[in-house]
Amino acid sequence: MGIVSQEAIKQFQALIDQVDEPLKRTFQNVHQGYLVETFGRFLKARDSNVAKAHKMLVDCLNWRVQNDIDNILAKPIVPTELYRGVRDSQLIGLSGYSREGLPVFAIGVGLSTFDKASVHYYVQSHIQINEYRDRVILPSASKKYGKPITTCIKVLDMTGLKLSALSQIKLLTTISTIDDLNYPEKTNTYYIVNAPYIFSACWKVVKPLLQERTRKKVQVLSGCGRDELLEIMDYASLPHFCEGEGSGSSRNSQNGADNCFSLDHHFHQQLYTHIRQQSLMKESVQPIRHGSFHVDVPEAAAERTHIAKTIVSEFNKFGNQNGLSESLDGLKINGD
């Protein structure tokens, strides 16, 4: 996680001890008993500045209270057919664990279409996976491995990436802003696999714009990345698109229980069952209004907006240079 001084953590904790009771209650769902690691994450996100880290965490806790995030795991996306559509178009899943016990999340960046539901459902689903990771997956891993495990690994599959995918840049910026401000430093390493030329060309321009600590987390692997990933995880934990050359997210033969993106995969079955059970428990106390879960999204930092605009610009340049008809010239970023 990097070096964070014990004095900074002590000062940080003294400030947080003074917050009101509603914030203290939601903070329990954030730290899950791992206070030092949690303070360390927020300090790292603000370059060890205690005042800035304190503001960031208080803003996060207020966001959680105002948007009822503590109860989001009791709000299923129904009917099941709608949720299956979300899963089929927002490709993410838990494929296994590294040898050090870190959860391995697979993300199908290139083939996620986000076209089966409203934006609110995709944001809701993303936050639910974050909360399930932090409240269930990570505490279970910590117990199993006998040590604090508070971060994960993400393997990003770029199979199928094309210009039209960037039409979702505003939604992706929204999701990444939520993560940056409310779930900071939860990813240990990002592994990029199956990267086409269009990604490589864009990455050369975007990489210098990222903060150094973010750049250090990103590793672009050759091909499907199988050999490199097998150095840190067993074969059983490899995402299905890393099992061999040509095994990208689009392989239909991997649908169902073997495809960690699928609703039929055991991770998503466990997640959805958990949410339905929590919903039934809440409904026994008071009725729950179903429908999409609207969350206030903080304004993206100027740096992130600049990065998003740069990505759009580079993809348009690529399209123009290669005579492609897909264009993102009219795309608006962050309400611009």
mmCIF file of C-alpha atoms in Angstrom:
data_model
loop_
_atom_site.group_PDB
_atom_site.id
_atom_site.type_symbol
_atom_site.label_atom_id
_atom_site.label_comp_id
_atom_site.label_asym_id
_atom_site.label_seq_id
_atom_site.Cartn_x
_atom_site.Cartn_y
_atom_site.Cartn_z
ATOM 1 C CA MET A 1 0.000 0.000 0.000
ATOM 2 C CA GLY A 2 2.981 2.288 0.352
ATOM 3 C CA ILE A 3 4.325 3.942 3.446
ATOM 4 C CA VAL A 4 1.810 5.874 5.554
ATOM 5 C CA SER A 5 3.095 7.142 8.890
ATOM 6 C CA GLN A 6 1.527 5.906 12.104
ATOM 7 C CA GLU A 7 1.322 9.506 13.281
ATOM 8 C CA ALA A 8 -0.790 10.449 10.262
ATOM 9 C CA ILE A 9 -3.117 7.504 10.926
ATOM 10 C CA LYS A 10 -3.392 8.503 14.595
ATOM 11 C CA GLN A 11 -4.292 12.101 13.667
ATOM 12 C CA PHE A 12 -6.770 10.876 11.068
ATOM 13 C CA GLN A 13 -8.516 8.561 13.522
ATOM 14 C CA ALA A 14 -8.781 11.331 16.138
ATOM 15 C CA LEU A 15 -10.614 13.489 13.589
ATOM 16 C CA ILE A 16 -12.963 10.706 12.480
ATOM 17 C CA ASP A 17 -13.799 9.868 16.114
ATOM 18 C CA GLN A 18 -15.517 13.260 16.248
ATOM 19 C CA VAL A 19 -18.028 12.692 13.420
ATOM 20 C CA ASP A 20 -21.764 12.352 14.095
ATOM 21 C CA GLU A 21 -23.408 8.990 14.793
ATOM 22 C CA PRO A 22 -24.942 8.444 11.303
ATOM 23 C CA LEU A 23 -21.479 8.787 9.784
ATOM 24 C CA LYS A 24 -19.975 6.457 12.375
ATOM 25 C CA ARG A 25 -22.569 3.792 11.533
ATOM 26 C CA THR A 26 -21.913 3.868 7.804
ATOM 27 C CA PHE A 27 -18.150 3.970 8.471
ATOM 28 C CA GLN A 28 -18.466 0.490 9.957
ATOM 29 C CA ASN A 29 -19.507 -0.805 6.535
ATOM 30 C CA VAL A 30 -16.497 0.942 5.033
ATOM 31 C CA HIS A 31 -13.754 -0.314 7.330
ATOM 32 C CA GLN A 32 -15.148 -3.766 8.267
ATOM 33 C CA GLY A 33 -12.855 -3.810 11.294
ATOM 34 C CA TYR A 34 -9.722 -2.866 9.349
ATOM 35 C CA LEU A 35 -9.309 0.730 10.494
ATOM 36 C CA VAL A 36 -5.584 1.127 9.852
ATOM 37 C CA GLU A 37 -5.907 -0.176 6.282
ATOM 38 C CA THR A 38 -8.921 2.073 5.626
ATOM 39 C CA PHE A 39 -7.233 5.212 6.937
ATOM 40 C CA GLY A 40 -4.168 4.218 4.925
ATOM 41 C CA ARG A 41 -6.171 4.002 1.683
ATOM 42 C CA PHE A 42 -7.683 7.471 2.069
ATOM 43 C CA LEU A 43 -4.333 8.953 3.094
ATOM 44 C CA LYS A 44 -2.665 7.377 0.083
ATOM 45 C CA ALA A 45 -5.370 8.815 -2.184
ATOM 46 C CA ARG A 46 -4.543 12.284 -0.851
ATOM 47 C CA ASP A 47 -0.745 11.972 -0.757
ATOM 48 C CA SER A 48 -0.676 11.518 3.039
ATOM 49 C CA ASN A 49 -2.271 14.924 3.660
ATOM 50 C CA VAL A 50 -4.373 14.313 6.785
ATOM 51 C CA ALA A 51 -6.685 17.300 6.282
ATOM 52 C CA LYS A 52 -7.434 16.372 2.672
ATOM 53 C CA ALA A 53 -7.873 12.685 3.520
ATOM 54 C CA HIS A 54 -10.241 13.621 6.360
ATOM 55 C CA LYS A 55 -12.362 15.760 4.020
ATOM 56 C CA MET A 56 -12.403 12.969 1.453
ATOM 57 C CA LEU A 57 -13.587 10.382 3.964
ATOM 58 C CA VAL A 58 -16.224 12.670 5.513
ATOM 59 C CA ASP A 59 -17.525 13.492 2.022
ATOM 60 C CA CYS A 60 -17.641 9.752 1.304
ATOM 61 C CA LEU A 61 -19.573 9.022 4.517
ATOM 62 C CA ASN A 62 -22.053 11.821 3.803
ATOM 63 C CA TRP A 63 -22.533 10.461 0.271
ATOM 64 C CA ARG A 64 -23.256 7.027 1.729
ATOM 65 C CA VAL A 65 -25.820 8.371 4.201
ATOM 66 C CA GLN A 66 -27.519 10.675 1.700
ATOM 67 C CA ASN A 67 -27.822 7.882 -0.891
ATOM 68 C CA ASP A 68 -28.659 5.058 1.549
ATOM 69 C CA ILE A 69 -25.662 3.027 0.351
ATOM 70 C CA ASP A 70 -25.791 0.851 3.484
ATOM 71 C CA ASN A 71 -29.060 -0.627 2.170
ATOM 72 C CA ILE A 72 -28.121 -0.984 -1.500
ATOM 73 C CA LEU A 73 -27.512 -4.716 -1.029
ATOM 74 C CA ALA A 74 -31.204 -5.041 -0.132
ATOM 75 C CA LYS A 75 -32.380 -3.504 -3.420
ATOM 76 C CA PRO A 76 -32.394 -6.172 -6.148
ATOM 77 C CA ILE A 77 -32.630 -5.282 -9.815
ATOM 78 C CA VAL A 78 -35.888 -6.950 -10.824
ATOM 79 C CA PRO A 79 -37.258 -8.764 -12.690
ATOM 80 C CA THR A 80 -34.485 -11.321 -13.126
ATOM 81 C CA GLU A 81 -34.629 -10.880 -16.915
ATOM 82 C CA LEU A 82 -33.660 -7.227 -16.488
ATOM 83 C CA TYR A 83 -30.778 -8.153 -14.228
ATOM 84 C CA ARG A 84 -29.621 -10.798 -16.719
ATOM 85 C CA GLY A 85 -29.612 -8.073 -19.365
ATOM 86 C CA VAL A 86 -27.442 -5.906 -17.127
ATOM 87 C CA ARG A 87 -25.035 -8.790 -16.572
ATOM 88 C CA ASP A 88 -24.877 -9.534 -20.306
ATOM 89 C CA SER A 89 -23.981 -5.926 -21.134
ATOM 90 C CA GLN A 90 -21.874 -4.870 -18.119
ATOM 91 C CA LEU A 91 -19.228 -7.578 -18.178
ATOM 92 C CA ILE A 92 -17.658 -8.093 -14.763
ATOM 93 C CA GLY A 93 -17.183 -11.062 -12.479
ATOM 94 C CA LEU A 94 -15.020 -12.718 -9.838
ATOM 95 C CA SER A 95 -12.852 -15.397 -11.457
ATOM 96 C CA GLY A 96 -10.929 -16.466 -8.360
ATOM 97 C CA TYR A 97 -8.097 -15.406 -6.055
ATOM 98 C CA SER A 98 -4.385 -14.744 -6.346
ATOM 99 C CA ARG A 99 -1.977 -16.907 -4.387
ATOM 100 C CA GLU A 100 -1.770 -14.074 -1.839
ATOM 101 C CA GLY A 101 -5.546 -14.223 -1.385
ATOM 102 C CA LEU A 102 -6.532 -11.112 -3.356
ATOM 103 C CA PRO A 103 -9.835 -11.438 -5.233
ATOM 104 C CA VAL A 104 -9.414 -11.414 -9.020
ATOM 105 C CA PHE A 105 -12.109 -9.403 -10.788
ATOM 106 C CA ALA A 106 -12.420 -9.825 -14.546
ATOM 107 C CA ILE A 107 -13.834 -6.961 -16.635
ATOM 108 C CA GLY A 108 -14.814 -7.195 -20.286
ATOM 109 C CA VAL A 109 -14.062 -3.619 -21.286
ATOM 110 C CA GLY A 110 -14.168 -4.085 -25.044
ATOM 111 C CA LEU A 111 -17.487 -5.927 -25.256
ATOM 112 C CA SER A 112 -19.512 -4.198 -22.524
ATOM 113 C CA THR A 113 -22.324 -2.434 -24.380
ATOM 114 C CA PHE A 114 -24.364 -0.926 -21.506
ATOM 115 C CA ASP A 115 -27.429 -0.994 -23.747
ATOM 116 C CA LYS A 116 -29.897 -3.288 -21.942
ATOM 117 C CA ALA A 117 -31.029 -0.934 -19.154
ATOM 118 C CA SER A 118 -30.959 2.676 -18.006
ATOM 119 C CA VAL A 119 -27.769 4.282 -16.703
ATOM 120 C CA HIS A 120 -29.138 4.134 -13.145
ATOM 121 C CA TYR A 121 -29.267 0.322 -13.196
ATOM 122 C CA TYR A 122 -25.645 0.079 -14.331
ATOM 123 C CA VAL A 123 -24.521 2.472 -11.598
ATOM 124 C CA GLN A 124 -26.603 0.534 -9.048
ATOM 125 C CA SER A 125 -25.101 -2.775 -10.166
ATOM 126 C CA HIS A 126 -21.572 -1.384 -10.017
ATOM 127 C CA ILE A 127 -22.009 -0.075 -6.468
ATOM 128 C CA GLN A 128 -23.620 -3.352 -5.374
ATOM 129 C CA ILE A 129 -20.588 -5.303 -6.588
ATOM 130 C CA ASN A 130 -18.308 -2.827 -4.780
ATOM 131 C CA GLU A 131 -20.281 -3.211 -1.555
ATOM 132 C CA TYR A 132 -20.478 -7.004 -1.827
ATOM 133 C CA ARG A 133 -16.736 -7.087 -2.421
ATOM 134 C CA ASP A 134 -16.042 -4.901 0.623
ATOM 135 C CA ARG A 135 -18.610 -6.385 3.015
ATOM 136 C CA VAL A 136 -18.537 -10.078 2.022
ATOM 137 C CA ILE A 137 -15.698 -11.074 -0.332
ATOM 138 C CA LEU A 138 -12.789 -9.243 1.309
ATOM 139 C CA PRO A 139 -13.727 -10.050 4.947
ATOM 140 C CA SER A 140 -14.146 -13.729 3.968
ATOM 141 C CA ALA A 141 -10.759 -13.730 2.229
ATOM 142 C CA SER A 142 -9.158 -12.069 5.262
ATOM 143 C CA LYS A 143 -10.561 -14.761 7.522
ATOM 144 C CA LYS A 144 -9.518 -17.573 5.176
ATOM 145 C CA TYR A 145 -5.940 -16.355 4.713
ATOM 146 C CA GLY A 146 -5.489 -15.109 8.285
ATOM 147 C CA LYS A 147 -4.422 -11.587 7.338
ATOM 148 C CA PRO A 148 -6.065 -8.302 6.307
ATOM 149 C CA ILE A 149 -7.037 -8.446 2.641
ATOM 150 C CA THR A 150 -8.567 -5.109 1.675
ATOM 151 C CA THR A 151 -7.709 -4.774 -2.028
ATOM 152 C CA CYS A 152 -8.276 -6.753 -5.226
ATOM 153 C CA ILE A 153 -6.768 -7.399 -8.644
ATOM 154 C CA LYS A 154 -8.540 -6.455 -11.862
ATOM 155 C CA VAL A 155 -7.950 -8.081 -15.246
ATOM 156 C CA LEU A 156 -9.298 -5.930 -18.071
ATOM 157 C CA ASP A 157 -10.086 -7.684 -21.349
ATOM 158 C CA MET A 158 -9.896 -5.350 -24.354
ATOM 159 C CA THR A 159 -11.232 -7.929 -26.820
ATOM 160 C CA GLY A 160 -13.591 -6.247 -29.284
ATOM 161 C CA LEU A 161 -12.640 -2.685 -28.342
ATOM 162 C CA LYS A 162 -13.709 -0.262 -31.061
ATOM 163 C CA LEU A 163 -14.687 3.352 -31.517
ATOM 164 C CA SER A 164 -18.350 2.836 -30.708
ATOM 165 C CA ALA A 165 -17.437 1.628 -27.210
ATOM 166 C CA LEU A 166 -16.396 5.172 -26.329
ATOM 167 C CA SER A 167 -19.989 6.364 -26.752
ATOM 168 C CA GLN A 168 -20.289 5.176 -23.145
ATOM 169 C CA ILE A 169 -17.467 7.418 -21.921
ATOM 170 C CA LYS A 170 -19.822 9.551 -19.814
ATOM 171 C CA LEU A 171 -21.182 6.491 -17.964
ATOM 172 C CA LEU A 172 -17.673 5.118 -17.497
ATOM 173 C CA THR A 173 -16.513 8.480 -16.155
ATOM 174 C CA THR A 174 -19.440 8.469 -13.712
ATOM 175 C CA ILE A 175 -18.547 4.998 -12.447
ATOM 176 C CA SER A 176 -14.843 5.778 -12.135
ATOM 177 C CA THR A 177 -15.619 9.026 -10.282
ATOM 178 C CA ILE A 178 -17.731 7.093 -7.762
ATOM 179 C CA ASP A 179 -14.831 4.678 -7.281
ATOM 180 C CA ASP A 180 -12.177 7.386 -6.988
ATOM 181 C CA LEU A 181 -14.043 9.374 -4.348
ATOM 182 C CA ASN A 182 -15.748 6.637 -2.346
ATOM 183 C CA TYR A 183 -13.718 3.447 -2.878
ATOM 184 C CA PRO A 184 -10.156 4.765 -3.211
ATOM 185 C CA GLU A 185 -7.145 2.513 -3.570
ATOM 186 C CA LYS A 186 -9.175 -0.715 -3.621
ATOM 187 C CA THR A 187 -7.334 -2.112 -6.663
ATOM 188 C CA ASN A 188 -3.805 -3.405 -6.183
ATOM 189 C CA THR A 189 -3.000 -3.956 -9.878
ATOM 190 C CA TYR A 190 -4.777 -3.554 -13.225
ATOM 191 C CA TYR A 191 -3.737 -6.127 -15.839
ATOM 192 C CA ILE A 192 -4.638 -5.236 -19.452
ATOM 193 C CA VAL A 193 -4.985 -8.226 -21.806
ATOM 194 C CA ASN A 194 -6.022 -8.881 -25.417
ATOM 195 C CA ALA A 195 -5.264 -5.255 -26.266
ATOM 196 C CA PRO A 196 -5.837 -4.303 -29.926
ATOM 197 C CA TYR A 197 -3.819 -1.619 -31.666
ATOM 198 C CA ILE A 198 -6.474 1.022 -31.012
ATOM 199 C CA PHE A 199 -5.887 0.599 -27.271
ATOM 200 C CA SER A 200 -2.109 0.698 -27.583
ATOM 201 C CA ALA A 201 -2.259 3.921 -29.593
ATOM 202 C CA CYS A 202 -4.566 5.566 -27.064
ATOM 203 C CA TRP A 203 -2.586 4.305 -24.051
ATOM 204 C CA LYS A 204 0.575 6.071 -25.215
ATOM 205 C CA VAL A 205 -1.246 9.403 -24.954
ATOM 206 C CA VAL A 206 -3.269 8.734 -21.801
ATOM 207 C CA LYS A 207 -0.504 7.134 -19.697
ATOM 208 C CA PRO A 208 1.433 10.383 -19.101
ATOM 209 C CA LEU A 209 -1.774 12.061 -17.853
ATOM 210 C CA LEU A 210 -2.249 9.568 -15.022
ATOM 211 C CA GLN A 211 -0.896 10.076 -11.528
ATOM 212 C CA GLU A 212 2.308 8.155 -10.904
ATOM 213 C CA ARG A 213 0.748 5.809 -8.344
ATOM 214 C CA THR A 214 -1.961 4.902 -10.892
ATOM 215 C CA ARG A 215 0.549 4.344 -13.705
ATOM 216 C CA LYS A 216 2.497 1.954 -11.494
ATOM 217 C CA LYS A 217 -0.624 -0.158 -10.981
ATOM 218 C CA VAL A 218 -1.258 -0.719 -14.696
ATOM 219 C CA GLN A 219 0.464 -3.574 -16.513
ATOM 220 C CA VAL A 220 -0.242 -4.187 -20.196
ATOM 221 C CA LEU A 221 0.393 -7.893 -20.868
ATOM 222 C CA SER A 222 1.096 -9.549 -24.192
ATOM 223 C CA GLY A 223 -1.765 -11.475 -25.782
ATOM 224 C CA CYS A 224 -4.172 -13.024 -23.304
ATOM 225 C CA GLY A 225 -1.638 -12.630 -20.496
ATOM 226 C CA ARG A 226 -1.917 -16.250 -19.386
ATOM 227 C CA ASP A 227 1.758 -16.911 -18.623
ATOM 228 C CA GLU A 228 2.246 -13.689 -16.642
ATOM 229 C CA LEU A 229 -0.979 -14.159 -14.669
ATOM 230 C CA LEU A 230 -0.106 -17.770 -13.820
ATOM 231 C CA GLU A 231 2.850 -16.363 -11.884
ATOM 232 C CA ILE A 232 0.435 -14.843 -9.339
ATOM 233 C CA MET A 233 -2.608 -17.153 -9.507
ATOM 234 C CA ASP A 234 -3.532 -20.763 -10.220
ATOM 235 C CA TYR A 235 -5.062 -21.791 -13.543
ATOM 236 C CA ALA A 236 -8.478 -22.231 -11.901
ATOM 237 C CA SER A 237 -8.532 -18.518 -11.033
ATOM 238 C CA LEU A 238 -7.688 -17.306 -14.541
ATOM 239 C CA PRO A 239 -10.514 -15.347 -16.181
ATOM 240 C CA HIS A 240 -11.966 -17.397 -19.040
ATOM 241 C CA PHE A 241 -10.585 -14.948 -21.611
ATOM 242 C CA CYS A 242 -7.016 -15.605 -20.403
ATOM 243 C CA GLU A 243 -7.026 -19.383 -20.719
ATOM 244 C CA GLY A 244 -5.437 -19.390 -24.169
ATOM 245 C CA GLU A 245 -4.923 -17.388 -27.333
ATOM 246 C CA GLY A 246 -8.227 -16.523 -28.953
ATOM 247 C CA SER A 247 -10.077 -17.005 -25.674
ATOM 248 C CA GLY A 248 -11.409 -13.459 -25.420
ATOM 249 C CA SER A 249 -14.682 -12.430 -23.827
ATOM 250 C CA SER A 250 -16.588 -13.123 -27.032
ATOM 251 C CA ARG A 251 -16.176 -16.900 -26.918
ATOM 252 C CA ASN A 252 -19.730 -18.194 -26.707
ATOM 253 C CA SER A 253 -18.464 -21.603 -25.650
ATOM 254 C CA GLN A 254 -17.658 -20.062 -22.284
ATOM 255 C CA ASN A 255 -21.212 -18.959 -21.540
ATOM 256 C CA GLY A 256 -22.849 -20.213 -18.367
ATOM 257 C CA ALA A 257 -21.234 -21.467 -15.195
ATOM 258 C CA ASP A 258 -17.656 -21.269 -16.583
ATOM 259 C CA ASN A 259 -18.001 -17.634 -17.674
ATOM 260 C CA CYS A 260 -17.564 -15.318 -14.680
ATOM 261 C CA PHE A 261 -19.501 -12.580 -16.498
ATOM 262 C CA SER A 262 -22.646 -14.734 -16.691
ATOM 263 C CA LEU A 263 -25.509 -14.552 -14.211
ATOM 264 C CA ASP A 264 -25.224 -18.366 -14.117
ATOM 265 C CA HIS A 265 -21.689 -18.178 -12.692
ATOM 266 C CA HIS A 266 -21.506 -19.050 -8.987
ATOM 267 C CA PHE A 267 -20.238 -15.564 -8.036
ATOM 268 C CA HIS A 268 -23.241 -13.809 -9.552
ATOM 269 C CA GLN A 269 -25.598 -16.456 -8.222
ATOM 270 C CA GLN A 270 -24.241 -15.884 -4.712
ATOM 271 C CA LEU A 271 -24.388 -12.114 -5.103
ATOM 272 C CA TYR A 272 -27.962 -12.088 -6.411
ATOM 273 C CA THR A 273 -29.106 -14.556 -3.756
ATOM 274 C CA HIS A 274 -27.529 -12.377 -1.070
ATOM 275 C CA ILE A 275 -29.309 -9.282 -2.373
ATOM 276 C CA ARG A 276 -32.669 -11.057 -2.590
ATOM 277 C CA GLN A 277 -32.288 -12.414 0.954
ATOM 278 C CA GLN A 278 -31.383 -8.979 2.303
ATOM 279 C CA SER A 279 -34.395 -7.557 0.484
ATOM 280 C CA LEU A 280 -36.747 -10.094 2.059
ATOM 281 C CA MET A 281 -35.361 -9.313 5.506
ATOM 282 C CA LYS A 282 -35.900 -5.578 4.973
ATOM 283 C CA GLU A 283 -39.389 -6.091 3.552
ATOM 284 C CA SER A 284 -40.391 -7.980 6.691
ATOM 285 C CA VAL A 285 -39.828 -4.702 8.539
ATOM 286 C CA GLN A 286 -41.064 -2.235 5.933
ATOM 287 C CA PRO A 287 -41.966 -2.397 2.230
ATOM 288 C CA ILE A 288 -39.158 -1.690 -0.232
ATOM 289 C CA ARG A 289 -39.848 0.392 -3.323
ATOM 290 C CA HIS A 290 -38.401 -1.384 -6.334
ATOM 291 C CA GLY A 291 -37.019 0.290 -9.420
ATOM 292 C CA SER A 292 -33.661 1.737 -10.341
ATOM 293 C CA PHE A 293 -31.576 3.120 -7.496
ATOM 294 C CA HIS A 294 -30.700 6.765 -8.160
ATOM 295 C CA VAL A 295 -27.363 7.843 -6.717
ATOM 296 C CA ASP A 296 -25.953 11.344 -6.526
ATOM 297 C CA VAL A 297 -22.728 11.413 -8.502
ATOM 298 C CA PRO A 298 -20.086 13.929 -7.422
ATOM 299 C CA GLU A 299 -18.640 16.045 -10.199
ATOM 300 C CA ALA A 300 -15.602 14.453 -11.778
ATOM 301 C CA ALA A 301 -12.276 16.050 -11.018
ATOM 302 C CA ALA A 302 -10.855 18.250 -13.761
ATOM 303 C CA GLU A 303 -8.036 15.736 -14.259
ATOM 304 C CA ARG A 304 -10.455 12.867 -14.950
ATOM 305 C CA THR A 305 -12.566 14.982 -17.301
ATOM 306 C CA HIS A 306 -9.415 15.943 -19.203
ATOM 307 C CA ILE A 307 -8.415 12.284 -19.505
ATOM 308 C CA ALA A 308 -11.878 11.352 -20.809
ATOM 309 C CA LYS A 309 -11.733 14.114 -23.422
ATOM 310 C CA THR A 310 -8.256 13.004 -24.441
ATOM 311 C CA ILE A 311 -9.451 9.426 -24.934
ATOM 312 C CA VAL A 312 -12.325 10.607 -27.135
ATOM 313 C CA SER A 313 -9.951 12.812 -29.143
ATOM 314 C CA GLU A 314 -7.455 10.007 -29.688
ATOM 315 C CA PHE A 315 -10.140 7.544 -30.741
ATOM 316 C CA ASN A 316 -11.465 10.076 -33.246
ATOM 317 C CA LYS A 317 -7.965 10.620 -34.623
ATOM 318 C CA PHE A 318 -7.565 6.864 -34.981
ATOM 319 C CA GLY A 319 -10.894 6.631 -36.804
ATOM 320 C CA ASN A 320 -10.054 9.471 -39.174
ATOM 321 C CA GLN A 321 -6.600 8.097 -39.952
ATOM 322 C CA ASN A 322 -8.006 4.661 -40.709
ATOM 323 C CA GLY A 323 -11.061 5.819 -42.649
ATOM 324 C CA LEU A 324 -13.535 4.503 -40.084
ATOM 325 C CA SER A 325 -17.020 5.936 -40.099
ATOM 326 C CA GLU A 326 -17.617 5.685 -36.358
ATOM 327 C CA SER A 327 -17.124 9.120 -34.826
ATOM 328 C CA LEU A 328 -17.475 10.549 -31.338
ATOM 329 C CA ASP A 329 -17.217 14.229 -32.322
ATOM 330 C CA GLY A 330 -20.565 15.097 -30.725
ATOM 331 C CA LEU A 331 -19.899 13.343 -27.447
ATOM 332 C CA LYS A 332 -20.341 15.393 -24.285
ATOM 333 C CA ILE A 333 -18.185 14.699 -21.252
ATOM 334 C CA ASN A 334 -19.429 15.439 -17.749
ATOM 335 C CA GLY A 335 -22.190 17.736 -18.931
ATOM 336 C CA ASP A 336 -19.888 19.967 -21.056
#
